[in-house]
Tab-separated table of C-alpha atoms and ligand atoms in Angstrom:
chain	number	residue	atom	x	y	z
A	185	UNK	CA	-7.885	13.590	-7.741
A	186	UNK	CA	-9.082	13.372	-4.158
A	187	UNK	CA	-11.874	14.656	-1.953
A	188	UNK	CA	-9.819	16.785	0.446
A	189	UNK	CA	-10.627	20.372	-0.496
A	190	UNK	CA	-10.846	23.741	1.210
A	191	UNK	CA	-14.356	25.011	1.731
A	192	UNK	CA	-15.199	28.282	3.442
A	193	UNK	CA	-11.586	28.590	4.566
A	194	UNK	CA	-11.132	25.148	6.106
A	195	UNK	CA	-9.964	21.772	4.819
A	196	UNK	CA	-12.679	19.157	4.440
A	197	UNK	CA	-12.674	15.410	3.967
A	198	UNK	CA	-15.632	15.062	1.578
A	199	UNK	CA	-18.394	16.935	3.458
A	200	UNK	CA	-16.785	16.817	6.887
A	201	UNK	CA	-14.548	19.611	8.214
A	202	UNK	CA	-11.303	18.159	9.558
A	203	UNK	CA	-11.660	20.429	12.583
A	204	UNK	CA	-14.813	18.470	13.552
A	205	UNK	CA	-12.916	15.187	13.427
A	206	UNK	CA	-10.021	16.661	15.403
A	207	UNK	CA	-12.461	17.872	18.047
A	208	UNK	CA	-14.064	14.419	18.258
A	209	UNK	CA	-10.994	12.152	18.238
A	210	UNK	CA	-8.040	14.388	19.148
A	211	UNK	CA	-4.797	14.583	17.189
A	212	UNK	CA	-2.903	13.102	15.505
A	213	UNK	CA	-5.150	10.890	13.391
A	214	UNK	CA	-5.466	9.352	9.931
A	215	UNK	CA	-8.552	10.105	7.874
A	216	UNK	CA	-9.632	8.353	4.665
A	217	UNK	CA	-12.151	9.354	2.027
A	218	UNK	CA	-14.523	6.636	0.824
A	219	UNK	CA	-15.228	8.467	-2.444
A	220	UNK	CA	-11.506	8.691	-3.242
A	221	UNK	CA	-10.877	5.015	-2.428
A	222	UNK	CA	-13.750	3.962	-4.663
A	223	UNK	CA	-12.812	6.311	-7.462
A	224	UNK	CA	-9.250	5.001	-7.580
A	225	UNK	CA	-10.421	1.385	-7.527
A	226	UNK	CA	-12.874	2.127	-10.328
A	227	UNK	CA	-10.173	3.778	-12.451
A	228	UNK	CA	-8.284	0.477	-12.508
A	229	UNK	CA	-11.413	-1.578	-12.997
A	230	UNK	CA	-12.461	0.579	-15.953
A	231	UNK	CA	-8.937	0.584	-17.396
A	232	UNK	CA	-9.199	-3.196	-17.788
A	233	UNK	CA	-12.761	-3.178	-19.096
A	234	UNK	CA	-13.250	-5.665	-21.906
A	235	UNK	CA	-10.632	-8.012	-20.430
A	236	UNK	CA	-11.367	-10.794	-17.974
A	237	UNK	CA	-9.748	-9.275	-14.886
A	238	UNK	CA	-9.684	-8.856	-11.115
A	239	UNK	CA	-8.230	-5.863	-9.290
A	240	UNK	CA	-6.710	-7.318	-6.117
A	241	UNK	CA	-6.052	-4.414	-3.756
A	242	UNK	CA	-2.596	-4.790	-2.153
A	243	UNK	CA	-3.843	-4.411	1.385
A	244	UNK	CA	-0.380	-3.868	2.808
A	245	UNK	CA	-0.907	-0.229	1.758
A	246	UNK	CA	-3.779	0.358	4.207
A	247	UNK	CA	-5.387	-2.653	5.791
A	248	UNK	CA	-8.124	-1.406	8.079
A	249	UNK	CA	-11.139	-3.703	7.670
A	250	UNK	CA	-13.410	-0.756	6.918
A	251	UNK	CA	-11.211	0.103	3.923
A	252	UNK	CA	-11.142	-3.530	2.816
A	253	UNK	CA	-14.898	-3.844	3.046
A	254	UNK	CA	-15.422	-0.591	1.148
A	255	UNK	CA	-13.303	-1.904	-1.718
A	256	UNK	CA	-14.579	-5.483	-1.545
A	257	UNK	CA	-18.165	-4.279	-1.816
A	258	UNK	CA	-17.155	-2.486	-5.010
A	259	UNK	CA	-15.832	-5.789	-6.393
A	260	UNK	CA	-12.155	-5.769	-5.414
A	261	UNK	CA	-10.182	-8.865	-4.583
A	262	UNK	CA	-7.250	-8.686	-2.161
A	263	UNK	CA	-3.534	-9.297	-2.397
A	264	UNK	CA	-2.229	-10.481	0.983
A	265	UNK	CA	1.309	-11.206	2.151
A	266	UNK	CA	0.890	-12.761	5.575
A	267	UNK	CA	-1.499	-14.822	7.650
A	268	UNK	CA	-2.476	-11.683	9.495
A	269	UNK	CA	-3.489	-9.993	6.268
A	270	UNK	CA	-5.271	-13.126	5.090
A	271	UNK	CA	-7.301	-13.358	8.301
A	272	UNK	CA	-8.013	-9.630	8.236
A	273	UNK	CA	-9.319	-9.860	4.659
A	274	UNK	CA	-11.533	-12.787	5.651
A	275	UNK	CA	-12.766	-10.883	8.721
A	276	UNK	CA	-13.667	-7.963	6.449
A	277	UNK	CA	-15.825	-10.341	4.413
A	278	UNK	CA	-13.598	-11.029	1.402
A	279	UNK	CA	-14.213	-14.552	0.081
A	280	UNK	CA	-11.186	-16.838	-0.234
A	281	UNK	CA	-11.599	-17.152	-3.997
A	282	UNK	CA	-10.836	-13.434	-4.284
A	283	UNK	CA	-7.691	-13.526	-2.139
A	284	UNK	CA	-4.282	-13.843	-3.775
A	285	UNK	CA	-1.486	-14.891	-1.399
A	286	UNK	CA	1.841	-13.221	-2.215
A	287	UNK	CA	4.953	-12.850	-0.074
A	288	UNK	CA	8.513	-14.085	-0.111
A	289	UNK	CA	8.459	-16.592	2.740
A	290	UNK	CA	5.087	-18.191	3.351
A	291	UNK	CA	5.278	-20.609	6.272
A	292	UNK	CA	3.610	-24.032	6.341
A	293	UNK	CA	1.079	-22.671	8.833
A	294	UNK	CA	0.203	-19.714	6.597
A	295	UNK	CA	-0.206	-22.052	3.644
A	296	UNK	CA	-2.440	-24.393	5.642
A	297	UNK	CA	-4.690	-21.610	6.908
A	298	UNK	CA	-5.147	-20.216	3.401
A	299	UNK	CA	-5.813	-23.630	1.855
A	300	UNK	CA	-8.390	-24.411	4.508
A	301	UNK	CA	-10.048	-21.018	4.279
A	302	UNK	CA	-9.919	-20.792	0.491
A	303	UNK	CA	-7.492	-18.947	-1.720
A	304	UNK	CA	-7.515	-17.799	-5.322
A	305	UNK	CA	-3.870	-18.683	-5.800
A	306	UNK	CA	-0.482	-18.586	-4.148
A	307	UNK	CA	2.128	-16.493	-5.919
A	308	UNK	CA	5.172	-18.717	-5.411
A	309	UNK	CA	8.520	-17.039	-4.861
A	310	UNK	CA	10.985	-19.963	-4.814
A	311	UNK	CA	11.349	-23.700	-5.370
A	312	UNK	CA	11.552	-24.561	-1.653
A	313	UNK	CA	8.339	-22.617	-1.094
A	314	UNK	CA	6.730	-24.477	-4.001
A	315	UNK	CA	7.620	-27.790	-2.358
A	316	UNK	CA	6.237	-26.592	0.965
A	317	UNK	CA	2.914	-25.637	-0.649
A	318	UNK	CA	2.800	-29.011	-2.384
A	319	UNK	CA	3.443	-30.846	0.895
A	320	UNK	CA	0.787	-28.930	2.845
A	321	UNK	CA	-1.756	-29.338	0.034
A	322	UNK	CA	-1.161	-33.112	-0.123
A	323	UNK	CA	-1.467	-33.410	3.661
A	324	UNK	CA	-4.886	-31.742	3.434
A	325	UNK	CA	-5.967	-33.725	0.369
A	326	UNK	CA	-6.150	-30.516	-1.644
A	327	UNK	CA	-4.610	-29.107	-4.803
A	328	UNK	CA	-3.151	-25.604	-4.453
A	329	UNK	CA	-3.547	-23.208	-7.383
A	330	UNK	CA	-0.267	-21.372	-7.982
A	331	UNK	CA	1.457	-18.880	-10.187
A	332	UNK	CA	5.219	-18.528	-10.065
A	333	UNK	CA	6.655	-15.062	-9.622
A	334	UNK	CA	9.336	-14.416	-12.184
A	335	UNK	CA	12.011	-11.797	-11.748
A	336	UNK	CA	12.300	-10.132	-15.157
A	337	UNK	CA	15.533	-8.251	-14.347
A	338	UNK	CA	14.018	-4.878	-15.195
A	339	UNK	CA	15.053	-1.637	-13.524
A	340	UNK	CA	11.868	-0.081	-12.119
A	341	UNK	CA	13.650	3.288	-11.730
A	342	UNK	CA	12.229	3.881	-8.279
A	343	UNK	CA	13.667	4.196	-4.757
A	344	UNK	CA	16.160	1.366	-4.126
A	345	UNK	CA	14.245	0.165	-1.055
A	346	UNK	CA	11.067	-0.472	-3.064
A	347	UNK	CA	12.476	-1.801	-6.371
A	348	UNK	CA	11.918	-5.542	-6.677
A	349	UNK	CA	12.406	-6.533	-10.299
A	350	UNK	CA	16.198	-6.592	-10.643
A	351	UNK	CA	18.043	-9.892	-10.495
A	352	UNK	CA	19.879	-8.802	-7.343
A	353	UNK	CA	16.571	-8.400	-5.454
A	354	UNK	CA	15.235	-11.244	-3.305
A	355	UNK	CA	11.969	-11.578	-5.227
A	356	UNK	CA	10.787	-14.322	-7.595
A	357	UNK	CA	12.746	-16.805	-9.668
A	358	UNK	CA	15.085	-15.679	-12.437
A	359	UNK	CA	13.100	-15.599	-15.656
A	360	UNK	CA	15.877	-17.596	-17.344
A	361	UNK	CA	15.123	-20.525	-15.016
A	362	UNK	CA	11.371	-20.410	-15.585
A	363	UNK	CA	11.168	-23.467	-17.864
A	364	UNK	CA	12.930	-25.663	-15.332
A	365	UNK	CA	10.909	-24.385	-12.378
A	366	UNK	CA	7.579	-24.724	-14.201
A	367	UNK	CA	8.506	-28.292	-15.179
A	368	UNK	CA	9.275	-28.993	-11.526
A	369	UNK	CA	5.923	-27.495	-10.451
A	370	UNK	CA	4.018	-29.533	-13.036
A	371	UNK	CA	5.482	-32.708	-11.551
A	372	UNK	CA	4.168	-31.958	-8.051
A	373	UNK	CA	0.692	-33.473	-7.575
A	374	UNK	CA	-0.411	-31.030	-4.869
A	375	UNK	CA	-0.060	-28.048	-7.209
A	376	UNK	CA	-2.050	-26.738	-10.118
A	377	UNK	CA	-0.070	-24.212	-12.127
A	378	UNK	CA	-2.475	-21.561	-13.378
A	379	UNK	CA	-0.239	-18.747	-14.517
A	380	UNK	CA	2.629	-16.310	-14.105
A	381	UNK	CA	3.178	-13.551	-11.563
A	382	UNK	CA	5.401	-10.484	-11.803
A	383	UNK	CA	5.839	-7.343	-9.696
A	384	UNK	CA	8.778	-5.044	-10.339
A	385	UNK	CA	8.493	-2.356	-7.688
A	386	UNK	CA	6.475	0.435	-6.198
A	387	UNK	CA	5.954	4.146	-6.931
A	388	UNK	CA	6.800	3.747	-10.634
A	389	UNK	CA	6.266	7.028	-12.428
A	390	UNK	CA	7.051	5.807	-15.931
A	391	UNK	CA	5.321	3.048	-17.915
A	392	UNK	CA	8.501	1.930	-19.721
A	393	UNK	CA	9.676	-0.538	-17.022
A	394	UNK	CA	6.175	-2.068	-16.901
A	395	UNK	CA	6.263	-2.419	-20.669
A	396	UNK	CA	9.680	-4.110	-20.592
A	397	UNK	CA	8.520	-6.544	-17.892
A	398	UNK	CA	5.164	-7.320	-19.519
A	399	UNK	CA	6.793	-8.015	-22.889
A	400	UNK	CA	9.017	-10.559	-21.172
A	401	UNK	CA	5.925	-12.083	-19.532
A	402	UNK	CA	4.216	-12.304	-22.942
A	403	UNK	CA	7.207	-14.161	-24.415
A	404	UNK	CA	7.363	-16.419	-21.393
A	405	UNK	CA	3.641	-17.233	-21.641
A	406	UNK	CA	4.107	-18.430	-25.196
A	407	UNK	CA	7.194	-20.426	-24.326
A	408	UNK	CA	5.579	-22.116	-21.322
A	409	UNK	CA	2.447	-22.906	-23.320
A	410	UNK	CA	4.630	-24.503	-25.984
A	411	UNK	CA	6.166	-26.572	-23.201
A	412	UNK	CA	2.713	-27.832	-22.287
A	413	UNK	CA	1.684	-25.589	-19.392
A	414	UNK	CA	-1.846	-24.213	-19.279
A	415	UNK	CA	-0.964	-20.569	-18.607
A	416	UNK	CA	-4.334	-18.879	-18.257
A	417	UNK	CA	-3.836	-16.198	-15.596
A	418	UNK	CA	-1.317	-13.358	-15.422
A	419	UNK	CA	-0.817	-11.503	-12.140
A	420	UNK	CA	0.943	-8.279	-13.050
A	421	UNK	CA	1.574	-6.935	-9.552
A	422	UNK	CA	1.115	-3.357	-8.433
A	423	UNK	CA	3.408	-0.383	-8.435
A	424	UNK	CA	1.787	2.445	-10.357
A	425	UNK	CA	2.976	5.652	-8.694
A	426	UNK	CA	1.028	8.629	-7.383
A	427	UNK	CA	1.751	12.358	-7.373
A	428	UNK	CA	3.208	13.284	-3.972
A	429	UNK	CA	3.521	16.955	-4.869
A	430	UNK	CA	0.490	18.701	-6.239
A	431	UNK	CA	2.384	21.105	-8.389
A	432	UNK	CA	4.691	19.307	-10.769
A	433	UNK	CA	4.157	15.565	-10.879
A	434	UNK	CA	1.980	13.771	-13.388
A	435	UNK	CA	2.564	10.008	-13.219
A	436	UNK	CA	0.836	7.842	-15.834
A	437	UNK	CA	-2.888	7.292	-15.396
A	438	UNK	CA	-4.502	3.910	-14.704
A	439	UNK	CA	-6.182	4.212	-18.101
A	440	UNK	CA	-2.799	4.371	-19.870
A	441	UNK	CA	-1.532	1.528	-17.707
A	442	UNK	CA	-4.573	-0.561	-18.667
A	443	UNK	CA	-4.007	0.223	-22.340
A	444	UNK	CA	-0.396	-0.905	-21.987
A	445	UNK	CA	-1.539	-4.194	-20.437
A	446	UNK	CA	-3.985	-4.796	-23.268
A	447	UNK	CA	-1.367	-3.885	-25.880
A	448	UNK	CA	1.380	-6.117	-24.500
A	449	UNK	CA	-0.651	-9.064	-23.193
A	450	UNK	CA	-4.165	-8.824	-24.610
A	451	UNK	CA	-3.516	-11.234	-27.508
A	452	UNK	CA	-2.818	-14.092	-25.075
A	453	UNK	CA	-6.415	-14.370	-23.865
A	454	UNK	CA	-5.360	-14.704	-20.236
A	455	UNK	CA	-7.283	-13.549	-17.216
A	456	UNK	CA	-5.494	-10.464	-15.853
A	457	UNK	CA	-4.937	-9.693	-12.177
A	458	UNK	CA	-3.336	-6.521	-10.885
A	459	UNK	CA	-2.341	-5.669	-7.317
A	460	UNK	CA	-2.375	-1.899	-6.882
A	461	UNK	CA	-2.031	-0.598	-3.337
A	462	UNK	CA	-0.608	2.906	-3.247
A	463	UNK	CA	-2.665	4.332	-6.087
A	464	UNK	CA	-5.897	3.233	-4.451
A	465	UNK	CA	-5.150	4.317	-0.877
A	466	UNK	CA	-2.336	6.885	-1.071
A	467	UNK	CA	-4.211	10.029	-1.979
A	468	UNK	CA	-7.332	8.776	-0.205
A	469	UNK	CA	-5.791	9.465	3.204
A	470	UNK	CA	-4.341	12.304	5.267
A	471	UNK	CA	-2.545	12.404	8.568
A	472	UNK	CA	-3.727	15.340	10.626
A	473	UNK	CA	-1.474	16.667	13.351
A	474	UNK	CA	-1.312	19.651	15.684
A	475	UNK	CA	1.479	22.135	16.241
A	476	UNK	CA	2.669	21.756	19.843
A	477	UNK	CA	5.319	24.461	19.771
A	478	UNK	CA	6.969	26.817	17.356
A	479	UNK	CA	10.618	26.973	18.330
A	480	UNK	CA	13.119	29.498	17.028
A	481	UNK	CA	16.436	27.829	16.337
A	482	UNK	CA	19.761	28.941	14.900
A	483	UNK	CA	18.723	30.515	11.602
A	484	UNK	CA	15.560	28.423	11.378
A	485	UNK	CA	12.180	27.914	12.946
A	486	UNK	CA	10.939	24.496	13.947
A	487	UNK	CA	7.318	23.443	13.883
A	488	UNK	CA	7.108	20.746	16.539
A	489	UNK	CA	4.070	18.562	15.853
A	490	UNK	CA	2.272	15.978	17.938
A	491	UNK	CA	2.663	13.485	15.057
A	492	UNK	CA	6.046	11.809	14.678
A	493	UNK	CA	8.113	9.308	12.704
A	494	UNK	CA	6.414	6.434	14.513
A	495	UNK	CA	3.074	7.599	13.057
A	496	UNK	CA	4.312	8.280	9.517
A	497	UNK	CA	7.716	6.791	8.852
A	498	UNK	CA	8.021	7.414	5.111
A	499	UNK	CA	10.037	10.664	5.318
A	500	UNK	CA	12.537	9.102	7.762
A	501	UNK	CA	12.732	5.787	5.924
A	502	UNK	CA	12.701	6.752	2.258
A	503	UNK	CA	13.346	10.517	2.395
A	504	UNK	CA	9.788	10.685	1.083
A	505	UNK	CA	8.109	14.012	0.433
A	506	UNK	CA	4.602	14.624	1.715
A	507	UNK	CA	2.838	17.894	1.058
A	508	UNK	CA	1.905	19.440	4.404
A	509	UNK	CA	-0.913	21.970	4.377
A	510	UNK	CA	-2.609	24.061	7.060
A	511	UNK	CA	-6.123	22.897	7.917
A	512	UNK	CA	-7.290	26.505	8.110
A	513	UNK	CA	-6.777	27.981	4.667
A	514	UNK	CA	-4.238	30.808	4.699
A	515	UNK	CA	-5.668	34.196	3.829
A	516	UNK	CA	-4.579	35.326	0.365
A	517	UNK	CA	-1.450	37.451	0.288
A	518	UNK	CA	0.018	36.162	3.534
A	519	UNK	CA	3.784	35.716	3.187
A	520	UNK	CA	4.843	32.044	3.598
A	521	UNK	CA	7.909	31.310	5.698
A	522	UNK	CA	10.285	28.327	5.865
A	523	UNK	CA	9.957	25.833	8.704
A	524	UNK	CA	11.698	22.626	9.659
A	525	UNK	CA	8.728	20.400	10.467
A	526	UNK	CA	9.541	17.786	13.095
A	527	UNK	CA	7.955	15.385	15.553
A	528	UNK	CA	8.710	15.016	19.262
A	529	UNK	CA	10.587	11.680	19.023
A	530	UNK	CA	14.164	11.730	20.292
A	531	UNK	CA	15.896	11.251	16.941
A	532	UNK	CA	17.111	13.695	14.353
A	533	UNK	CA	15.490	11.394	11.797
A	534	UNK	CA	12.133	12.451	13.186
A	535	UNK	CA	12.020	15.238	10.622
A	536	UNK	CA	9.169	15.472	8.136
A	537	UNK	CA	10.484	18.385	6.064
A	538	UNK	CA	13.241	20.957	6.069
A	539	UNK	CA	12.816	24.577	5.035
A	540	UNK	CA	9.210	23.904	4.017
A	541	UNK	CA	7.322	27.053	3.043
A	542	UNK	CA	4.171	27.389	5.139
A	543	UNK	CA	1.967	30.268	6.158
A	544	UNK	CA	2.907	31.493	9.641
A	545	UNK	CA	1.626	28.926	12.159
A	546	UNK	CA	1.186	28.955	15.910
A	547	UNK	CA	0.812	26.393	18.674
A	548	UNK	CA	-2.555	24.691	18.429
A	549	UNK	CA	-2.862	25.008	14.642
A	550	UNK	CA	-3.675	21.870	12.660
A	551	UNK	CA	-1.747	20.653	9.621
A	552	UNK	CA	-2.555	17.821	7.211
A	553	UNK	CA	-0.029	15.513	5.545
A	554	UNK	CA	-1.300	14.684	2.098
A	555	UNK	CA	-0.832	11.355	0.308
A	556	UNK	CA	-0.551	9.551	3.632
A	557	UNK	CA	-3.256	6.943	3.026
A	558	UNK	CA	-0.854	4.275	1.747
A	559	UNK	CA	2.013	2.941	3.871
A	560	UNK	CA	1.077	5.380	6.637
A	561	UNK	CA	-0.968	3.826	9.437
A	562	UNK	CA	0.166	0.312	8.500
A	563	UNK	CA	3.830	1.167	9.041
A	564	UNK	CA	3.303	2.988	12.316
A	565	UNK	CA	4.701	1.754	15.603
A	566	UNK	CA	4.546	2.512	19.306
A	567	UNK	CA	8.143	3.719	19.428
A	568	UNK	CA	8.654	5.999	22.447
A	569	UNK	CA	5.478	4.338	23.879
A	570	UNK	CA	3.378	6.563	21.686
A	571	UNK	CA	-0.072	5.036	21.087
A	572	UNK	CA	-0.978	4.087	17.509
A	573	UNK	CA	-3.057	6.967	16.246
A	574	UNK	CA	-6.736	6.543	15.371
A	575	UNK	CA	-8.047	5.955	11.870
A	576	UNK	CA	-11.243	7.643	10.718
A	577	UNK	CA	-13.286	6.918	7.606
A	578	UNK	CA	-15.412	9.608	5.986
A	579	UNK	CA	-18.329	8.880	3.694
A	580	UNK	CA	-20.160	11.994	2.497
A	581	UNK	CA	-21.178	13.888	5.612
A	582	UNK	CA	-20.625	10.942	7.963
A	583	UNK	CA	-17.474	9.865	9.711
A	584	UNK	CA	-16.602	6.932	11.926
A	585	UNK	CA	-13.579	5.945	13.977
A	586	UNK	CA	-12.407	2.717	12.333
A	587	UNK	CA	-9.524	2.141	14.746
A	588	UNK	CA	-9.618	3.785	18.139
A	589	UNK	CA	-6.626	5.239	19.911
A	590	UNK	CA	-5.553	2.686	22.529
A	591	UNK	CA	-5.297	3.769	26.136
A	592	UNK	CA	-1.923	3.880	27.849
A	593	UNK	CA	-3.101	1.052	30.104
A	594	UNK	CA	-3.764	-1.179	27.098
A	595	UNK	CA	-0.268	-0.570	25.817
A	596	UNK	CA	1.545	-0.879	29.123
A	597	UNK	CA	-0.414	-3.917	30.304
A	598	UNK	CA	0.709	-5.947	27.290
A	599	UNK	CA	4.055	-6.348	29.024
A	600	UNK	CA	4.378	-9.111	31.571
A	601	UNK	CA	6.936	-9.072	34.346
A	602	UNK	CA	8.594	-12.458	35.015
A	603	UNK	CA	8.015	-14.001	38.453
A	604	UNK	CA	11.663	-13.632	39.465
A	605	UNK	CA	11.488	-9.851	39.347
B	244	LLP	N1	2.211	-6.565	-5.082
B	244	LLP	C1	3.357	-6.903	-4.463
B	244	LLP	C2	3.875	-8.264	-4.605
B	244	LLP	C3	4.056	-5.941	-3.697
B	244	LLP	O1	5.202	-6.279	-3.102
B	244	LLP	C4	3.544	-4.630	-3.585
B	244	LLP	C5	4.225	-3.617	-2.777
B	244	LLP	C6	2.334	-4.341	-4.227
B	244	LLP	C7	1.695	-5.330	-4.977
B	244	LLP	C8	1.684	-2.986	-4.163
B	244	LLP	O2	2.480	-2.002	-4.733
B	244	LLP	P1	1.899	-0.516	-4.885
B	244	LLP	O3	0.792	-0.559	-5.902
B	244	LLP	O4	1.405	-0.099	-3.561
B	244	LLP	O5	3.053	0.275	-5.336
B	244	LLP	N2	6.437	0.987	2.130
B	244	LLP	C9	6.846	1.479	0.837
B	244	LLP	C10	6.213	0.704	-0.305
B	244	LLP	C11	6.470	-0.789	-0.247
B	244	LLP	C12	5.823	-1.549	-1.371
B	244	LLP	C13	5.949	-3.009	-1.168
B	244	LLP	N3	5.294	-3.853	-2.106
B	244	LLP	C14	6.525	2.972	0.753
B	244	LLP	O6	6.031	3.536	1.716
B	244	LLP	O7	6.790	3.598	-0.267
């Protein structure tokens, strides 16, 4: 459920017509709904009610500080994967003890900054990284809390580029080696092993792979405890999928996911952390774009938009589907027609949809890409020297620009010309 609905013939974000935002900030832009962000966070929080838990929002999905603060004020922790994300979370007001540091290759500098600024735990991905954390912690006279990410060798049954839990993926340590690696960690004085971490992939639309992974984590918890480790925290990663098409998708609900966690792991008495990103932000954001031209091609019509692959790369990168809807509601009975919906970037890959049925549209009309709140703005680039598009946050009948569109001067003046030229 989200808060982007038609009212009086026009699409609204909560109580704000998108046409008002377009008039104020120009197109294209991203717009997020506070009520939807909070609702999705609360669904997870409620799903784990009765269990000691922390929902650590995976901020890689949408990392604007206004979004982070909205969620942090509701009680969320953060899952970060780089120094930039760590510093951004701190800048948004998230205390270090609510920040989990994940990521495959944390550098000594990243580790130092997090240890100095405070961190809930590092999710360790390899033995060399474990030794690096130990060394930095000792040099600072600190002890670093860690979990070790295990790779459970489970097929997440999602897009190959976002599956992480198979043994051939680069993530975590093989679960079969866990005893040896935990023994190694326990011998390092700069580390305090607090638990186990697992994350098997993103956009999972079936609970079965989660269940398979969590059962393995339950067995491992008992084995490691028997080996003398005080396993008291389980970080279960993120990955719960969202519906990208309104009509026919019904992925499992956070409530069912929470019940699965309690069923598979509840008896262990561990504190539970989860790291959802997409389900919190995905359907809380739209990308709004304007039709520049309608072009008649060979047997097809192209809608050429002012938004492009550099603004929303998911269709080009993962063949992802995003529903695209007109901002002005089509009048009932109007015959839809197929369009190839493209951006102006000079690549064939800059195609959002082929043969998509839309009401007849004309230059100047606005369209909205649904489900663009997660992995949208954060993955955008300035390819073709196109400015990063603004982000807007709506809250009831208010809206605010939370990242302004940069000027061309700002972009161009970042380059420096060497003296010999
Ligand atoms: N925790 C870890 C360790 C992760 O690697 C990820 C996502 C998450 C949590 C959050 O997963 P989520 O709940 O959002 O599924 N750019 C891709 C998705 C990449 C996901 C990477 N890791 C896309 O646009 O589909």
